[in-house]
Amino acid sequence: MKIRGSIKEINPLCSLYVIVGLLCLAIPFRTYQLLSLVESNTGFYKEINWSVYLMYALCILAVLVPYVLTLLAKNVPESRAVYRKNKLLAVSAFIFGAGLVADAVTALSTLVLVYQGYLTAEISLVPTALQGVFGILSAIYIIIFGISYIDGRTTYTRYKLLALSPLVWSVARLIIRFVKKISYVNVSDLLLELFAIAFMMLFFLAFARISSGLSNKKAMRSLWSAGFAATFFCAVANLPRLIMIITANGNALPEEYPFALCDLGFAFFAVCYIVNSMKTAENNDALEILDEAEDDIPPVADETYMGDDEV
């Protein structure tokens, strides 16, 4: 029995509505946790209460629901880039690019401070260097991507190797976080970031394949399910931090886990990219309708004469 794409009635964008609903629940609870439960020096919970179990449940739903809906939905877009002007997608790309530059500058500045002896903290030198270098390369590619959607051209598809830069950047960030102390029992800042970057990697893997024209039929489904999950974890990790800063409670945030514009910019970019990709699904539906209409047209009798023309 075929399961993938078996239900035509499911709109793939239902996953977006689910993620928005989950974030409306998770962000207030996460803000409450940062104010009352999270240690400012480690990012771990001081104690376990009902909000911790609720956060577990919301995280699980944010992963499972988009995966199941995307798996069952028939009208998932084709695994190919959409070429048209889209200013909102371009703006999201520029915001994400700015976040990438900020993240890369922070990583490279940390390396300089360690080299000059102004910073004595233990860091992973090679992954941090990769994070800085490929953060800059990723920003260049994402900005080219944004420009392409301003003028409606396919400029970004020519840079196939550069399309891998965001993937390498996210891998470097994941390695840096894996070497840190973490509690897998408590849903900490670090654990939320690990999930965010892990799903971000899956998104960028599919994104690079689609942008380079090397994707298979499953790439867009992988991009959708991973993109929605990464959006949830990026938002639930960073929006409460932003709220804390705006409300003058930034001193309660763990120093090792500051607000990351690149993660919040990615969430905005991923949602805009996924919504824009729905255009290919709409085109597929139109083609199916035309094909069905052509099948209903009776064949025209062949009036070709094999002999002399009639006078």
PDB file of C-alpha atoms in Angstrom:
ATOM      1  CA  MET A   1       0.000   0.000   0.000  1.00  0.00           C
ATOM      2  CA  LYS A   2       1.391   3.355  -1.056  1.00  0.00           C
ATOM      3  CA  ILE A   3       1.570   5.838   1.828  1.00  0.00           C
ATOM      4  CA  ARG A   4       3.665   8.690   0.423  1.00  0.00           C
ATOM      5  CA  GLY A   5       1.424  11.192  -1.360  1.00  0.00           C
ATOM      6  CA  SER A   6      -1.702   9.097  -0.845  1.00  0.00           C
ATOM      7  CA  ILE A   7      -4.070  11.858   0.344  1.00  0.00           C
ATOM      8  CA  LYS A   8      -4.868  14.631  -2.101  1.00  0.00           C
ATOM      9  CA  GLU A   9      -7.098  16.530   0.343  1.00  0.00           C
ATOM     10  CA  ILE A  10      -4.181  17.424   2.647  1.00  0.00           C
ATOM     11  CA  ASN A  11      -2.756  20.862   1.990  1.00  0.00           C
ATOM     12  CA  PRO A  12       1.007  20.727   2.670  1.00  0.00           C
ATOM     13  CA  LEU A  13       0.820  24.228   4.152  1.00  0.00           C
ATOM     14  CA  CYS A  14      -1.219  22.782   7.041  1.00  0.00           C
ATOM     15  CA  SER A  15       2.187  22.077   8.590  1.00  0.00           C
ATOM     16  CA  LEU A  16       2.822  25.822   8.707  1.00  0.00           C
ATOM     17  CA  TYR A  17      -0.418  26.428  10.580  1.00  0.00           C
ATOM     18  CA  VAL A  18       0.483  23.678  13.047  1.00  0.00           C
ATOM     19  CA  ILE A  19       3.937  25.162  13.661  1.00  0.00           C
ATOM     20  CA  VAL A  20       2.462  28.639  14.222  1.00  0.00           C
ATOM     21  CA  GLY A  21      -0.015  27.185  16.718  1.00  0.00           C
ATOM     22  CA  LEU A  22       2.717  25.280  18.559  1.00  0.00           C
ATOM     23  CA  LEU A  23       4.887  28.405  18.711  1.00  0.00           C
ATOM     24  CA  CYS A  24       1.997  30.390  20.208  1.00  0.00           C
ATOM     25  CA  LEU A  25       2.063  27.880  23.063  1.00  0.00           C
ATOM     26  CA  ALA A  26       5.805  27.288  23.318  1.00  0.00           C
ATOM     27  CA  ILE A  27       7.122  30.875  23.274  1.00  0.00           C
ATOM     28  CA  PRO A  28       5.231  32.092  26.393  1.00  0.00           C
ATOM     29  CA  PHE A  29       6.192  28.943  28.299  1.00  0.00           C
ATOM     30  CA  ARG A  30       9.820  29.196  27.208  1.00  0.00           C
ATOM     31  CA  THR A  31       9.916  32.859  28.264  1.00  0.00           C
ATOM     32  CA  TYR A  32       8.527  31.861  31.645  1.00  0.00           C
ATOM     33  CA  GLN A  33      11.223  29.193  31.928  1.00  0.00           C
ATOM     34  CA  LEU A  34      14.001  31.677  31.139  1.00  0.00           C
ATOM     35  CA  LEU A  35      12.703  33.983  33.861  1.00  0.00           C
ATOM     36  CA  SER A  36      12.081  31.366  36.545  1.00  0.00           C
ATOM     37  CA  LEU A  37      13.607  27.965  35.843  1.00  0.00           C
ATOM     38  CA  VAL A  38      16.765  28.300  33.730  1.00  0.00           C
ATOM     39  CA  GLU A  39      20.186  28.833  35.291  1.00  0.00           C
ATOM     40  CA  SER A  40      21.863  31.926  33.856  1.00  0.00           C
ATOM     41  CA  ASN A  41      25.320  30.314  33.839  1.00  0.00           C
ATOM     42  CA  THR A  42      24.503  26.933  32.265  1.00  0.00           C
ATOM     43  CA  GLY A  43      21.183  27.279  30.447  1.00  0.00           C
ATOM     44  CA  PHE A  44      19.857  24.156  32.212  1.00  0.00           C
ATOM     45  CA  TYR A  45      16.734  23.912  34.306  1.00  0.00           C
ATOM     46  CA  LYS A  46      17.022  24.467  38.046  1.00  0.00           C
ATOM     47  CA  GLU A  47      14.097  22.122  38.625  1.00  0.00           C
ATOM     48  CA  ILE A  48      11.630  20.028  36.670  1.00  0.00           C
ATOM     49  CA  ASN A  49       7.995  21.104  36.660  1.00  0.00           C
ATOM     50  CA  TRP A  50       4.963  20.810  34.379  1.00  0.00           C
ATOM     51  CA  SER A  51       6.355  23.276  31.821  1.00  0.00           C
ATOM     52  CA  VAL A  52       9.297  20.972  31.108  1.00  0.00           C
ATOM     53  CA  TYR A  53       7.022  18.096  30.133  1.00  0.00           C
ATOM     54  CA  LEU A  54       4.898  20.456  28.085  1.00  0.00           C
ATOM     55  CA  MET A  55       8.028  21.593  26.221  1.00  0.00           C
ATOM     56  CA  TYR A  56       8.904  17.946  25.533  1.00  0.00           C
ATOM     57  CA  ALA A  57       5.446  17.377  24.058  1.00  0.00           C
ATOM     58  CA  LEU A  58       5.541  20.504  21.888  1.00  0.00           C
ATOM     59  CA  CYS A  59       8.995  19.612  20.540  1.00  0.00           C
ATOM     60  CA  ILE A  60       7.857  16.107  19.619  1.00  0.00           C
ATOM     61  CA  LEU A  61       4.743  17.427  17.871  1.00  0.00           C
ATOM     62  CA  ALA A  62       6.813  20.004  15.966  1.00  0.00           C
ATOM     63  CA  VAL A  63       8.840  17.170  14.459  1.00  0.00           C
ATOM     64  CA  LEU A  64       6.197  14.496  13.905  1.00  0.00           C
ATOM     65  CA  VAL A  65       3.243  16.519  12.594  1.00  0.00           C
ATOM     66  CA  PRO A  66       5.048  18.230   9.657  1.00  0.00           C
ATOM     67  CA  TYR A  67       6.712  14.933   8.754  1.00  0.00           C
ATOM     68  CA  VAL A  68       3.439  12.997   8.681  1.00  0.00           C
ATOM     69  CA  LEU A  69       1.490  15.706   6.840  1.00  0.00           C
ATOM     70  CA  THR A  70       4.227  16.157   4.252  1.00  0.00           C
ATOM     71  CA  LEU A  71       4.513  12.398   3.819  1.00  0.00           C
ATOM     72  CA  LEU A  72       0.787  11.899   3.223  1.00  0.00           C
ATOM     73  CA  ALA A  73       0.114  15.034   1.147  1.00  0.00           C
ATOM     74  CA  LYS A  74      -0.082  14.479  -2.584  1.00  0.00           C
ATOM     75  CA  ASN A  75       0.290  18.085  -3.715  1.00  0.00           C
ATOM     76  CA  VAL A  76       3.854  18.604  -2.532  1.00  0.00           C
ATOM     77  CA  PRO A  77       5.761  20.800  -5.013  1.00  0.00           C
ATOM     78  CA  GLU A  78       8.204  19.346  -7.475  1.00  0.00           C
ATOM     79  CA  SER A  79      11.846  19.188  -6.395  1.00  0.00           C
ATOM     80  CA  ARG A  80      12.959  22.090  -8.547  1.00  0.00           C
ATOM     81  CA  ALA A  81      13.649  25.785  -8.078  1.00  0.00           C
ATOM     82  CA  VAL A  82      10.851  28.277  -8.713  1.00  0.00           C
ATOM     83  CA  TYR A  83      11.862  31.126 -11.006  1.00  0.00           C
ATOM     84  CA  ARG A  84       9.794  34.270 -10.505  1.00  0.00           C
ATOM     85  CA  LYS A  85      10.012  37.613  -8.765  1.00  0.00           C
ATOM     86  CA  ASN A  86       9.243  37.451  -5.051  1.00  0.00           C
ATOM     87  CA  LYS A  87      10.236  40.506  -3.033  1.00  0.00           C
ATOM     88  CA  LEU A  88       9.233  38.990   0.308  1.00  0.00           C
ATOM     89  CA  LEU A  89      11.475  35.988  -0.288  1.00  0.00           C
ATOM     90  CA  ALA A  90      14.266  38.348  -1.346  1.00  0.00           C
ATOM     91  CA  VAL A  91      13.859  40.399   1.866  1.00  0.00           C
ATOM     92  CA  SER A  92      13.942  37.230   3.979  1.00  0.00           C
ATOM     93  CA  ALA A  93      17.131  36.177   2.194  1.00  0.00           C
ATOM     94  CA  PHE A  94      18.773  39.544   2.928  1.00  0.00           C
ATOM     95  CA  ILE A  95      17.806  39.335   6.617  1.00  0.00           C
ATOM     96  CA  PHE A  96      19.181  35.811   6.817  1.00  0.00           C
ATOM     97  CA  GLY A  97      22.322  36.965   5.002  1.00  0.00           C
ATOM     98  CA  ALA A  98      22.810  39.737   7.545  1.00  0.00           C
ATOM     99  CA  GLY A  99      22.475  37.168  10.334  1.00  0.00           C
ATOM    100  CA  LEU A 100      25.054  34.957   8.649  1.00  0.00           C
ATOM    101  CA  VAL A 101      27.515  37.860   8.447  1.00  0.00           C
ATOM    102  CA  ALA A 102      26.961  38.674  12.135  1.00  0.00           C
ATOM    103  CA  ASP A 103      27.502  35.031  13.109  1.00  0.00           C
ATOM    104  CA  ALA A 104      30.652  34.764  10.980  1.00  0.00           C
ATOM    105  CA  VAL A 105      32.101  37.985  12.409  1.00  0.00           C
ATOM    106  CA  THR A 106      31.467  36.710  15.947  1.00  0.00           C
ATOM    107  CA  ALA A 107      33.204  33.407  15.197  1.00  0.00           C
ATOM    108  CA  LEU A 108      36.232  35.023  13.541  1.00  0.00           C
ATOM    109  CA  SER A 109      36.488  37.629  16.312  1.00  0.00           C
ATOM    110  CA  THR A 110      36.562  34.825  18.874  1.00  0.00           C
ATOM    111  CA  LEU A 111      39.479  33.223  17.028  1.00  0.00           C
ATOM    112  CA  VAL A 112      41.371  36.520  16.989  1.00  0.00           C
ATOM    113  CA  LEU A 113      40.796  37.082  20.720  1.00  0.00           C
ATOM    114  CA  VAL A 114      42.010  33.563  21.535  1.00  0.00           C
ATOM    115  CA  TYR A 115      45.078  33.979  19.334  1.00  0.00           C
ATOM    116  CA  GLN A 116      45.972  37.297  20.985  1.00  0.00           C
ATOM    117  CA  GLY A 117      45.435  35.865  24.463  1.00  0.00           C
ATOM    118  CA  TYR A 118      42.517  38.111  25.423  1.00  0.00           C
ATOM    119  CA  LEU A 119      40.168  35.115  25.677  1.00  0.00           C
ATOM    120  CA  THR A 120      41.105  32.044  27.702  1.00  0.00           C
ATOM    121  CA  ALA A 121      37.922  30.017  27.190  1.00  0.00           C
ATOM    122  CA  GLU A 122      38.270  26.625  25.541  1.00  0.00           C
ATOM    123  CA  ILE A 123      36.917  26.634  21.986  1.00  0.00           C
ATOM    124  CA  SER A 124      37.048  24.268  19.014  1.00  0.00           C
ATOM    125  CA  LEU A 125      39.446  26.101  16.720  1.00  0.00           C
ATOM    126  CA  VAL A 126      38.815  24.258  13.445  1.00  0.00           C
ATOM    127  CA  PRO A 127      34.986  24.189  13.648  1.00  0.00           C
ATOM    128  CA  THR A 128      34.948  27.836  14.740  1.00  0.00           C
ATOM    129  CA  ALA A 129      37.155  28.780  11.780  1.00  0.00           C
ATOM    130  CA  LEU A 130      34.862  26.823   9.438  1.00  0.00           C
ATOM    131  CA  GLN A 131      31.865  28.555  10.954  1.00  0.00           C
ATOM    132  CA  GLY A 132      33.401  31.956  10.240  1.00  0.00           C
ATOM    133  CA  VAL A 133      34.645  31.250   6.715  1.00  0.00           C
ATOM    134  CA  PHE A 134      31.594  29.369   5.492  1.00  0.00           C
ATOM    135  CA  GLY A 135      29.326  31.855   7.244  1.00  0.00           C
ATOM    136  CA  ILE A 136      30.719  34.545   4.941  1.00  0.00           C
ATOM    137  CA  LEU A 137      30.431  32.268   1.885  1.00  0.00           C
ATOM    138  CA  SER A 138      26.877  31.352   2.885  1.00  0.00           C
ATOM    139  CA  ALA A 139      25.967  35.025   3.225  1.00  0.00           C
ATOM    140  CA  ILE A 140      27.303  35.693  -0.288  1.00  0.00           C
ATOM    141  CA  TYR A 141      25.246  32.853  -1.734  1.00  0.00           C
ATOM    142  CA  ILE A 142      22.065  33.790   0.124  1.00  0.00           C
ATOM    143  CA  ILE A 143      22.408  37.422  -0.983  1.00  0.00           C
ATOM    144  CA  ILE A 144      22.837  36.268  -4.593  1.00  0.00           C
ATOM    145  CA  PHE A 145      19.747  34.134  -4.046  1.00  0.00           C
ATOM    146  CA  GLY A 146      17.810  37.190  -2.853  1.00  0.00           C
ATOM    147  CA  ILE A 147      18.938  39.306  -5.803  1.00  0.00           C
ATOM    148  CA  SER A 148      17.796  36.529  -8.141  1.00  0.00           C
ATOM    149  CA  TYR A 149      14.259  36.820  -6.769  1.00  0.00           C
ATOM    150  CA  ILE A 150      14.257  40.590  -7.199  1.00  0.00           C
ATOM    151  CA  ASP A 151      15.011  40.493 -10.925  1.00  0.00           C
ATOM    152  CA  GLY A 152      13.382  37.087 -11.556  1.00  0.00           C
ATOM    153  CA  ARG A 153      16.536  35.500 -12.948  1.00  0.00           C
ATOM    154  CA  THR A 154      18.222  32.189 -12.145  1.00  0.00           C
ATOM    155  CA  THR A 155      21.594  33.628 -11.183  1.00  0.00           C
ATOM    156  CA  TYR A 156      21.997  31.638  -7.951  1.00  0.00           C
ATOM    157  CA  THR A 157      21.584  28.276  -9.700  1.00  0.00           C
ATOM    158  CA  ARG A 158      24.940  28.752 -11.454  1.00  0.00           C
ATOM    159  CA  TYR A 159      26.910  28.512  -8.199  1.00  0.00           C
ATOM    160  CA  LYS A 160      26.529  24.820  -7.422  1.00  0.00           C
ATOM    161  CA  LEU A 161      29.527  24.530  -5.085  1.00  0.00           C
ATOM    162  CA  LEU A 162      28.661  27.748  -3.268  1.00  0.00           C
ATOM    163  CA  ALA A 163      25.215  26.268  -2.610  1.00  0.00           C
ATOM    164  CA  LEU A 164      26.887  23.815  -0.216  1.00  0.00           C
ATOM    165  CA  SER A 165      28.240  26.624   1.989  1.00  0.00           C
ATOM    166  CA  PRO A 166      25.163  26.877   4.269  1.00  0.00           C
ATOM    167  CA  LEU A 167      25.325  23.114   4.829  1.00  0.00           C
ATOM    168  CA  VAL A 168      28.999  23.229   5.864  1.00  0.00           C
ATOM    169  CA  TRP A 169      28.297  26.263   8.059  1.00  0.00           C
ATOM    170  CA  SER A 170      25.545  24.422   9.914  1.00  0.00           C
ATOM    171  CA  VAL A 171      27.720  21.293  10.314  1.00  0.00           C
ATOM    172  CA  ALA A 172      30.468  23.406  11.901  1.00  0.00           C
ATOM    173  CA  ARG A 173      27.973  24.961  14.318  1.00  0.00           C
ATOM    174  CA  LEU A 174      26.658  21.525  15.271  1.00  0.00           C
ATOM    175  CA  ILE A 175      30.171  20.220  16.001  1.00  0.00           C
ATOM    176  CA  ILE A 176      30.886  23.206  18.252  1.00  0.00           C
ATOM    177  CA  ARG A 177      27.797  22.499  20.302  1.00  0.00           C
ATOM    178  CA  PHE A 178      28.434  18.770  20.561  1.00  0.00           C
ATOM    179  CA  VAL A 179      31.671  19.357  22.465  1.00  0.00           C
ATOM    180  CA  LYS A 180      29.884  21.410  25.127  1.00  0.00           C
ATOM    181  CA  LYS A 181      28.517  19.998  28.366  1.00  0.00           C
ATOM    182  CA  ILE A 182      24.862  19.142  27.960  1.00  0.00           C
ATOM    183  CA  SER A 183      22.059  17.601  29.954  1.00  0.00           C
ATOM    184  CA  TYR A 184      19.935  15.343  27.773  1.00  0.00           C
ATOM    185  CA  VAL A 185      17.400  15.043  30.581  1.00  0.00           C
ATOM    186  CA  ASN A 186      16.607  18.752  30.829  1.00  0.00           C
ATOM    187  CA  VAL A 187      15.406  20.607  27.743  1.00  0.00           C
ATOM    188  CA  SER A 188      18.136  23.241  27.855  1.00  0.00           C
ATOM    189  CA  ASP A 189      19.147  26.050  25.505  1.00  0.00           C
ATOM    190  CA  LEU A 190      21.879  23.871  24.090  1.00  0.00           C
ATOM    191  CA  LEU A 191      19.521  20.991  23.376  1.00  0.00           C
ATOM    192  CA  LEU A 192      17.088  23.284  21.573  1.00  0.00           C
ATOM    193  CA  GLU A 193      19.951  24.656  19.474  1.00  0.00           C
ATOM    194  CA  LEU A 194      21.157  21.151  18.637  1.00  0.00           C
ATOM    195  CA  PHE A 195      17.741  20.199  17.284  1.00  0.00           C
ATOM    196  CA  ALA A 196      17.469  23.503  15.409  1.00  0.00           C
ATOM    197  CA  ILE A 197      20.832  23.062  13.690  1.00  0.00           C
ATOM    198  CA  ALA A 198      20.282  19.362  12.977  1.00  0.00           C
ATOM    199  CA  PHE A 199      17.045  20.053  11.086  1.00  0.00           C
ATOM    200  CA  MET A 200      18.661  23.111   9.515  1.00  0.00           C
ATOM    201  CA  MET A 201      21.320  20.789   8.071  1.00  0.00           C
ATOM    202  CA  LEU A 202      18.651  18.559   6.524  1.00  0.00           C
ATOM    203  CA  PHE A 203      16.967  21.633   5.060  1.00  0.00           C
ATOM    204  CA  PHE A 204      20.197  22.950   3.534  1.00  0.00           C
ATOM    205  CA  LEU A 205      21.054  19.532   2.109  1.00  0.00           C
ATOM    206  CA  ALA A 206      17.781  19.431   0.194  1.00  0.00           C
ATOM    207  CA  PHE A 207      18.051  23.159  -0.592  1.00  0.00           C
ATOM    208  CA  ALA A 208      21.491  22.694  -2.191  1.00  0.00           C
ATOM    209  CA  ARG A 209      20.264  19.773  -4.290  1.00  0.00           C
ATOM    210  CA  ILE A 210      17.200  21.642  -5.510  1.00  0.00           C
ATOM    211  CA  SER A 211      19.099  24.872  -6.217  1.00  0.00           C
ATOM    212  CA  SER A 212      21.758  22.959  -8.159  1.00  0.00           C
ATOM    213  CA  GLY A 213      19.245  20.937 -10.179  1.00  0.00           C
ATOM    214  CA  LEU A 214      20.565  17.665  -8.746  1.00  0.00           C
ATOM    215  CA  SER A 215      17.556  16.737  -6.618  1.00  0.00           C
ATOM    216  CA  ASN A 216      15.414  13.634  -6.672  1.00  0.00           C
ATOM    217  CA  LYS A 217      11.657  13.421  -6.217  1.00  0.00           C
ATOM    218  CA  LYS A 218      11.913  13.209  -2.417  1.00  0.00           C
ATOM    219  CA  ALA A 219      14.058  16.334  -1.938  1.00  0.00           C
ATOM    220  CA  MET A 220      11.165  18.787  -1.591  1.00  0.00           C
ATOM    221  CA  ARG A 221       9.389  16.580   0.949  1.00  0.00           C
ATOM    222  CA  SER A 222      12.596  16.411   2.985  1.00  0.00           C
ATOM    223  CA  LEU A 223      13.037  20.175   2.715  1.00  0.00           C
ATOM    224  CA  TRP A 224       9.469  20.842   3.870  1.00  0.00           C
ATOM    225  CA  SER A 225       9.459  18.527   6.896  1.00  0.00           C
ATOM    226  CA  ALA A 226      12.963  19.561   8.017  1.00  0.00           C
ATOM    227  CA  GLY A 227      12.294  23.240   7.314  1.00  0.00           C
ATOM    228  CA  PHE A 228       9.174  23.381   9.453  1.00  0.00           C
ATOM    229  CA  ALA A 229      10.866  21.550  12.340  1.00  0.00           C
ATOM    230  CA  ALA A 230      13.946  23.794  12.137  1.00  0.00           C
ATOM    231  CA  THR A 231      11.691  26.859  12.052  1.00  0.00           C
ATOM    232  CA  PHE A 232      10.030  25.771  15.291  1.00  0.00           C
ATOM    233  CA  PHE A 233      13.281  25.126  17.158  1.00  0.00           C
ATOM    234  CA  CYS A 234      14.973  28.301  15.874  1.00  0.00           C
ATOM    235  CA  ALA A 235      11.987  30.417  16.877  1.00  0.00           C
ATOM    236  CA  VAL A 236      11.393  28.794  20.258  1.00  0.00           C
ATOM    237  CA  ALA A 237      15.076  29.188  21.128  1.00  0.00           C
ATOM    238  CA  ASN A 238      15.507  32.803  20.005  1.00  0.00           C
ATOM    239  CA  LEU A 239      12.197  34.640  20.203  1.00  0.00           C
ATOM    240  CA  PRO A 240      12.035  34.288  24.018  1.00  0.00           C
ATOM    241  CA  ARG A 241      15.602  35.620  24.181  1.00  0.00           C
ATOM    242  CA  LEU A 242      14.561  38.612  22.089  1.00  0.00           C
ATOM    243  CA  ILE A 243      11.567  39.175  24.363  1.00  0.00           C
ATOM    244  CA  MET A 244      13.869  39.054  27.388  1.00  0.00           C
ATOM    245  CA  ILE A 245      16.175  41.657  25.837  1.00  0.00           C
ATOM    246  CA  ILE A 246      13.303  43.976  24.869  1.00  0.00           C
ATOM    247  CA  THR A 247      11.817  43.765  28.375  1.00  0.00           C
ATOM    248  CA  ALA A 248      15.194  44.600  29.989  1.00  0.00           C
ATOM    249  CA  ASN A 249      15.689  41.063  31.334  1.00  0.00           C
ATOM    250  CA  GLY A 250      18.660  40.216  29.146  1.00  0.00           C
ATOM    251  CA  ASN A 251      20.907  39.769  32.184  1.00  0.00           C
ATOM    252  CA  ALA A 252      18.973  36.596  33.021  1.00  0.00           C
ATOM    253  CA  LEU A 253      20.004  34.943  29.747  1.00  0.00           C
ATOM    254  CA  PRO A 254      22.843  32.389  29.751  1.00  0.00           C
ATOM    255  CA  GLU A 255      26.008  34.062  28.461  1.00  0.00           C
ATOM    256  CA  GLU A 256      26.923  31.133  26.205  1.00  0.00           C
ATOM    257  CA  TYR A 257      23.541  31.176  24.474  1.00  0.00           C
ATOM    258  CA  PRO A 258      22.843  34.720  23.252  1.00  0.00           C
ATOM    259  CA  PHE A 259      20.178  35.832  20.798  1.00  0.00           C
ATOM    260  CA  ALA A 260      21.133  34.641  17.291  1.00  0.00           C
ATOM    261  CA  LEU A 261      19.856  36.739  14.383  1.00  0.00           C
ATOM    262  CA  CYS A 262      21.014  34.068  11.941  1.00  0.00           C
ATOM    263  CA  ASP A 263      18.667  31.454  13.435  1.00  0.00           C
ATOM    264  CA  LEU A 264      15.651  33.742  13.506  1.00  0.00           C
ATOM    265  CA  GLY A 265      16.520  34.956  10.008  1.00  0.00           C
ATOM    266  CA  PHE A 266      16.693  31.359   8.854  1.00  0.00           C
ATOM    267  CA  ALA A 267      13.207  30.652  10.229  1.00  0.00           C
ATOM    268  CA  PHE A 268      11.789  33.609   8.251  1.00  0.00           C
ATOM    269  CA  PHE A 269      13.706  32.583   5.130  1.00  0.00           C
ATOM    270  CA  ALA A 270      12.651  28.919   5.339  1.00  0.00           C
ATOM    271  CA  VAL A 271       8.949  29.774   5.665  1.00  0.00           C
ATOM    272  CA  CYS A 272       9.088  32.239   2.725  1.00  0.00           C
ATOM    273  CA  TYR A 273      10.965  29.690   0.574  1.00  0.00           C
ATOM    274  CA  ILE A 274       8.490  26.895   1.344  1.00  0.00           C
ATOM    275  CA  VAL A 275       5.449  29.083   0.651  1.00  0.00           C
ATOM    276  CA  ASN A 276       7.008  30.253  -2.617  1.00  0.00           C
ATOM    277  CA  SER A 277       7.668  26.648  -3.658  1.00  0.00           C
ATOM    278  CA  MET A 278       3.917  25.936  -3.474  1.00  0.00           C
ATOM    279  CA  LYS A 279       3.647  27.590  -6.897  1.00  0.00           C
ATOM    280  CA  THR A 280       5.037  24.441  -8.505  1.00  0.00           C
ATOM    281  CA  ALA A 281       2.315  22.372  -6.849  1.00  0.00           C
ATOM    282  CA  GLU A 282      -0.316  24.726  -8.233  1.00  0.00           C
ATOM    283  CA  ASN A 283       1.220  24.364 -11.674  1.00  0.00           C
ATOM    284  CA  ASN A 284       1.151  20.581 -11.313  1.00  0.00           C
ATOM    285  CA  ASP A 285      -2.577  20.693 -10.479  1.00  0.00           C
ATOM    286  CA  ALA A 286      -3.233  22.829 -13.550  1.00  0.00           C
ATOM    287  CA  LEU A 287      -1.338  20.393 -15.737  1.00  0.00           C
ATOM    288  CA  GLU A 288      -3.297  17.460 -14.293  1.00  0.00           C
ATOM    289  CA  ILE A 289      -6.588  19.228 -15.067  1.00  0.00           C
ATOM    290  CA  LEU A 290      -5.460  19.879 -18.633  1.00  0.00           C
ATOM    291  CA  ASP A 291      -4.394  16.256 -19.048  1.00  0.00           C
ATOM    292  CA  GLU A 292      -7.757  15.017 -17.775  1.00  0.00           C
ATOM    293  CA  ALA A 293      -9.572  17.411 -20.117  1.00  0.00           C
ATOM    294  CA  GLU A 294      -7.555  16.180 -23.060  1.00  0.00           C
ATOM    295  CA  ASP A 295      -8.414  12.597 -22.172  1.00  0.00           C
ATOM    296  CA  ASP A 296     -12.129  13.444 -22.292  1.00  0.00           C
ATOM    297  CA  ILE A 297     -11.936  14.915 -25.801  1.00  0.00           C
ATOM    298  CA  PRO A 298     -13.071  12.289 -28.333  1.00  0.00           C
ATOM    299  CA  PRO A 299     -10.564  11.441 -31.047  1.00  0.00           C
ATOM    300  CA  VAL A 300     -10.988  13.273 -34.327  1.00  0.00           C
ATOM    301  CA  ALA A 301     -11.571  11.098 -37.368  1.00  0.00           C
ATOM    302  CA  ASP A 302      -8.614  10.856 -39.689  1.00  0.00           C
ATOM    303  CA  GLU A 303      -9.558  12.564 -42.958  1.00  0.00           C
ATOM    304  CA  THR A 304      -6.189  12.215 -44.625  1.00  0.00           C
ATOM    305  CA  TYR A 305      -6.408  10.980 -48.238  1.00  0.00           C
ATOM    306  CA  MET A 306      -3.887   8.418 -49.325  1.00  0.00           C
ATOM    307  CA  GLY A 307      -4.679   8.788 -53.000  1.00  0.00           C
ATOM    308  CA  ASP A 308      -5.330  11.711 -55.348  1.00  0.00           C
ATOM    309  CA  ASP A 309      -7.004  14.848 -53.977  1.00  0.00           C
ATOM    310  CA  GLU A 310     -10.696  15.182 -54.733  1.00  0.00           C
ATOM    311  CA  VAL A 311     -11.658  17.758 -57.320  1.00  0.00           C
TER     312      VAL A 311
END
